[in-house]
């Protein structure tokens, strides 16, 4: 097994997520189903499609080929259908955007912006959905292993044996999902994922926020967009970042893939 990142700590005390459990509910599948409604502004980061060559394809490029419209409520299902008279030649993509996974370069760019809008970038909480197929397998994932302390202590095998069984771990329980939670600096968002001997398969956090709760980010397993809520300055920075294809949204905007009324 490859070495595990020492900056992440599996949390058995989920009380830092109590504010989410108290504020989030089933709001008929709008943005508030993914994030609390307390923030000043919100943005939606669109996960890219994949080209036949394995390159990311922005939604705006898909829209140019299909003759459809880019707008805050755009959904890939509707965007990808060529309008009458459009769609000449081969499409620029062959795989739709990944659901539940923000590509690592975009996650890194996102975290660089987020860091400028919190006073506690050194203390963040990261939630992973407990339903990932690999997450409970101690032989291939990091979930059942705690980061070792800096001071001398038990070896990694002994430390692993001290961690509760996966089924016994406390959960962050929200209306739509249950999660296991980690703590670490903001940059550790890129260190979550499946680990096998000599390999690492990253998984972007499904939900994360800093200790000061200045913002919150959600990448739900069912959606091909990442949603962020926070101060207006943060959202302006996200919308203006060339590494991120982002649109502004409201907390009451629908998130269902059939909700795109403009491109229907």
Coordinates of C-alpha atoms in Angstrom, one line a residue:
X1 CA 0.0 0.0 0.0
X2 CA 1.3 3.4 -0.8
X3 CA 1.9 5.9 2.0
X4 CA -1.1 7.8 3.1
X5 CA -1.2 11.6 3.2
X6 CA -0.4 12.7 6.7
X7 CA -2.4 15.9 6.4
X8 CA -5.8 14.2 6.6
X9 CA -7.4 12.9 9.8
X10 CA -10.5 10.7 9.9
X11 CA -13.0 12.2 12.3
X12 CA -15.0 10.1 14.7
X13 CA -16.6 13.3 16.1
X14 CA -18.9 14.7 13.5
X15 CA -20.2 17.6 15.6
X16 CA -18.5 20.2 13.3
X17 CA -21.1 19.2 10.7
X18 CA -24.0 19.9 13.0
X19 CA -24.7 23.3 11.4
X20 CA -25.3 21.5 8.0
X21 CA -27.5 18.9 9.6
X22 CA -29.6 21.7 11.2
X23 CA -29.8 23.9 8.1
X24 CA -30.2 21.6 5.1
X25 CA -33.4 19.8 4.1
X26 CA -35.4 18.6 1.2
X27 CA -36.3 21.7 -0.8
X28 CA -37.8 20.1 -3.9
X29 CA -34.4 19.6 -5.5
X30 CA -33.1 23.1 -5.7
X31 CA -29.6 24.3 -4.7
X32 CA -30.6 24.3 -1.0
X33 CA -30.7 20.5 -1.2
X34 CA -27.0 20.6 -1.7
X35 CA -25.9 23.6 0.3
X36 CA -27.3 25.7 3.2
X37 CA -29.3 28.8 2.1
X38 CA -27.4 31.2 4.4
X39 CA -24.8 32.4 1.9
X40 CA -24.7 35.7 0.1
X41 CA -24.1 34.2 -3.3
X42 CA -23.8 30.9 -5.2
X43 CA -22.0 29.5 -8.2
X44 CA -22.1 26.4 -10.2
X45 CA -19.0 24.9 -11.7
X46 CA -19.7 22.8 -14.8
X47 CA -17.7 19.6 -15.0
X48 CA -16.2 19.2 -18.6
X49 CA -17.2 16.6 -21.1
X50 CA -14.4 14.4 -22.6
X51 CA -13.1 14.5 -26.1
X52 CA -12.2 11.4 -28.1
X53 CA -8.6 12.3 -27.3
X54 CA -9.3 12.4 -23.6
X55 CA -9.2 16.2 -23.4
X56 CA -11.7 18.3 -21.3
X57 CA -14.5 19.9 -23.4
X58 CA -16.2 22.9 -21.8
X59 CA -19.9 23.2 -22.0
X60 CA -19.7 26.4 -24.1
X61 CA -17.9 24.4 -26.8
X62 CA -20.7 21.8 -26.7
X63 CA -23.2 24.7 -27.0
X64 CA -21.4 26.0 -30.1
X65 CA -21.7 22.7 -31.8
X66 CA -25.3 22.0 -30.8
X67 CA -26.5 25.5 -31.4
X68 CA -27.9 25.6 -27.8
X69 CA -27.8 28.3 -25.2
X70 CA -25.5 28.7 -22.2
X71 CA -27.4 30.1 -19.2
X72 CA -27.4 29.6 -15.3
X73 CA -29.9 26.8 -15.5
X74 CA -28.3 24.9 -18.3
X75 CA -28.3 21.1 -18.1
X76 CA -26.0 18.9 -20.2
X77 CA -28.8 16.5 -21.2
X78 CA -30.6 19.3 -23.1
X79 CA -27.5 21.2 -24.1
X80 CA -26.1 18.1 -25.9
X81 CA -29.0 17.7 -28.3
X82 CA -28.3 19.6 -31.6
X83 CA -30.8 22.2 -32.5
X84 CA -32.4 22.3 -35.9
X85 CA -29.7 23.0 -38.5
X86 CA -26.8 22.6 -36.0
X87 CA -24.4 19.8 -35.3
X88 CA -22.4 19.5 -38.5
X89 CA -19.4 17.2 -38.4
X90 CA -18.3 15.1 -35.5
X91 CA -19.2 16.3 -32.0
X92 CA -16.3 17.7 -30.0
X93 CA -17.0 15.3 -27.1
X94 CA -17.7 11.6 -26.9
X95 CA -18.3 11.2 -23.1
X96 CA -20.6 13.3 -21.0
X97 CA -19.3 15.2 -17.9
X98 CA -18.4 13.1 -14.9
X99 CA -21.0 13.0 -12.1
X100 CA -19.8 13.3 -8.5
X101 CA -16.2 14.1 -9.5
X102 CA -14.6 17.5 -10.2
X103 CA -11.4 16.9 -12.2
X104 CA -8.2 17.5 -10.2
X105 CA -7.0 20.5 -12.2
X106 CA -10.3 22.3 -11.6
X107 CA -10.4 21.2 -8.0
X108 CA -6.9 22.7 -7.5
X109 CA -8.0 26.0 -9.2
X110 CA -11.2 26.0 -7.1
X111 CA -9.2 25.6 -3.8
X112 CA -6.8 28.4 -4.8
X113 CA -9.8 30.8 -5.0
X114 CA -11.4 29.4 -1.8
X115 CA -8.2 29.9 0.2
X116 CA -8.5 33.7 -0.4
X117 CA -11.9 33.8 1.2
X118 CA -11.4 32.1 4.6
X119 CA -9.4 32.7 7.7
X120 CA -9.1 29.0 8.5
X121 CA -7.7 27.4 5.3
X122 CA -5.5 25.3 7.6
X123 CA -8.6 23.7 9.2
X124 CA -11.2 22.3 6.8
X125 CA -13.7 19.5 6.9
X126 CA -14.1 17.1 4.0
X127 CA -17.0 14.7 3.6
X128 CA -17.1 11.6 1.4
X129 CA -20.3 9.8 0.5
X130 CA -20.3 6.5 2.3
X131 CA -21.7 4.6 -0.7
X132 CA -18.6 4.7 -2.9
X133 CA -17.9 1.1 -3.8
X134 CA -14.2 1.3 -2.7
X135 CA -14.6 3.4 0.5
X136 CA -15.1 0.5 3.0
X137 CA -12.3 -1.6 1.6
X138 CA -9.3 -1.2 4.0
X139 CA -7.1 -3.0 1.5
X140 CA -7.6 -0.4 -1.2
X141 CA -8.7 2.9 0.4
X142 CA -7.6 5.3 3.0
X143 CA -11.0 5.6 4.7
X144 CA -10.3 3.1 7.6
X145 CA -6.8 4.5 8.2
X146 CA -6.0 7.5 10.3
X147 CA -3.1 9.8 9.5
X148 CA -0.3 8.9 11.8
X149 CA 0.8 11.5 14.3
X150 CA 4.2 13.2 13.9
X151 CA 5.4 11.9 17.3
X152 CA 6.7 8.3 17.4
X153 CA 3.9 5.8 18.1
X154 CA 2.4 2.7 16.8
X155 CA 3.1 1.6 13.2
X156 CA 0.5 2.0 10.4
X157 CA -0.9 -1.5 10.8
X158 CA -1.4 -0.9 14.6
X159 CA -3.0 2.5 13.9
X160 CA -5.3 1.0 11.4
X161 CA -6.4 -1.7 13.9
X162 CA -7.4 1.1 16.3
X163 CA -9.9 2.7 13.8
X164 CA -13.5 1.6 14.2
X165 CA -14.9 -0.7 11.6
X166 CA -16.4 1.1 8.7
X167 CA -20.0 0.3 9.6
X168 CA -19.4 1.6 13.1
X169 CA -18.0 5.0 12.0
X170 CA -20.1 8.0 13.0
X171 CA -21.8 9.6 9.9
X172 CA -22.7 13.1 8.9
X173 CA -26.3 12.5 8.1
X174 CA -28.0 14.9 5.7
X175 CA -31.4 14.4 4.0
X176 CA -30.0 13.0 0.8
X177 CA -26.7 11.3 1.8
X178 CA -24.6 10.0 4.7
X179 CA -20.9 10.8 4.8
X180 CA -17.7 10.0 6.6
X181 CA -15.7 13.1 7.5
X182 CA -12.1 14.1 7.5
X183 CA -10.2 17.1 8.7
X184 CA -7.1 18.8 7.3
X185 CA -5.8 21.8 5.4
X186 CA -7.6 23.0 2.3
X187 CA -5.0 21.6 0.0
X188 CA -5.7 18.1 1.3
X189 CA -8.9 18.2 -0.9
X190 CA -6.7 16.7 -3.6
X191 CA -5.5 13.9 -1.3
X192 CA -8.8 12.0 -0.9
X193 CA -9.3 8.9 -3.0
X194 CA -8.7 5.2 -3.5
X195 CA -5.3 3.9 -2.9
X196 CA -3.9 0.6 -4.1
X197 CA -0.4 -0.7 -4.2
X198 CA 1.5 1.9 -6.3
X199 CA -1.6 3.7 -7.5
X200 CA -3.9 6.6 -6.4
X201 CA -7.3 7.3 -7.9
X202 CA -8.4 10.7 -6.6
X203 CA -12.0 11.4 -5.5
X204 CA -13.0 15.0 -5.0
X205 CA -14.7 15.7 -1.7
X206 CA -18.5 15.5 -1.9
X207 CA -18.9 18.3 0.6
X208 CA -16.3 20.5 2.3
X209 CA -16.0 23.8 4.2
X210 CA -13.5 25.6 6.4
X211 CA -13.8 25.8 10.2
X212 CA -15.0 29.5 10.0
X213 CA -17.9 28.3 7.7
X214 CA -17.3 31.2 5.3
X215 CA -18.1 29.0 2.4
X216 CA -19.3 25.5 1.5
X217 CA -18.8 23.4 -1.6
X218 CA -20.8 20.4 -2.8
X219 CA -20.1 17.8 -5.5
X220 CA -23.0 15.4 -5.2
X221 CA -22.7 12.0 -6.7
X222 CA -25.7 12.4 -8.9
X223 CA -24.8 15.7 -10.5
X224 CA -22.3 16.9 -13.2
X225 CA -21.8 20.2 -11.5
X226 CA -20.1 21.4 -8.3
X227 CA -21.9 24.0 -6.3
X228 CA -20.3 26.7 -4.1
X229 CA -21.9 29.1 -1.6
X230 CA -20.1 32.0 0.1
X231 CA -19.5 35.7 0.1
X232 CA -20.2 37.7 -3.1
X233 CA -16.5 38.4 -3.6
X234 CA -15.8 34.6 -3.6
X235 CA -18.5 33.9 -6.2
X236 CA -17.3 36.8 -8.4
X237 CA -13.8 35.3 -8.3
X238 CA -15.1 31.9 -9.3
X239 CA -17.1 33.3 -12.1
X240 CA -14.0 35.2 -13.4
X241 CA -11.5 32.4 -13.1
X242 CA -10.5 31.1 -16.6
X243 CA -9.7 27.7 -15.2
X244 CA -13.3 27.2 -14.1
X245 CA -16.4 27.2 -16.3
X246 CA -18.8 28.6 -13.7
X247 CA -22.2 30.3 -13.8
X248 CA -24.0 32.2 -11.0
X249 CA -27.0 30.6 -9.5
X250 CA -29.6 31.3 -6.8
X251 CA -30.4 29.0 -3.9
X252 CA -33.9 28.4 -5.3
X253 CA -32.7 27.4 -8.7
X254 CA -33.6 23.8 -9.7
X255 CA -30.8 21.2 -10.1
X256 CA -32.6 18.4 -11.8
X257 CA -31.2 17.4 -15.2
X258 CA -34.6 17.9 -16.8
X259 CA -35.0 21.4 -15.5
X260 CA -33.4 23.2 -18.5
X261 CA -36.4 25.0 -19.9
X262 CA -34.4 27.1 -22.5
X263 CA -32.8 24.2 -24.3
X264 CA -35.7 21.8 -24.1

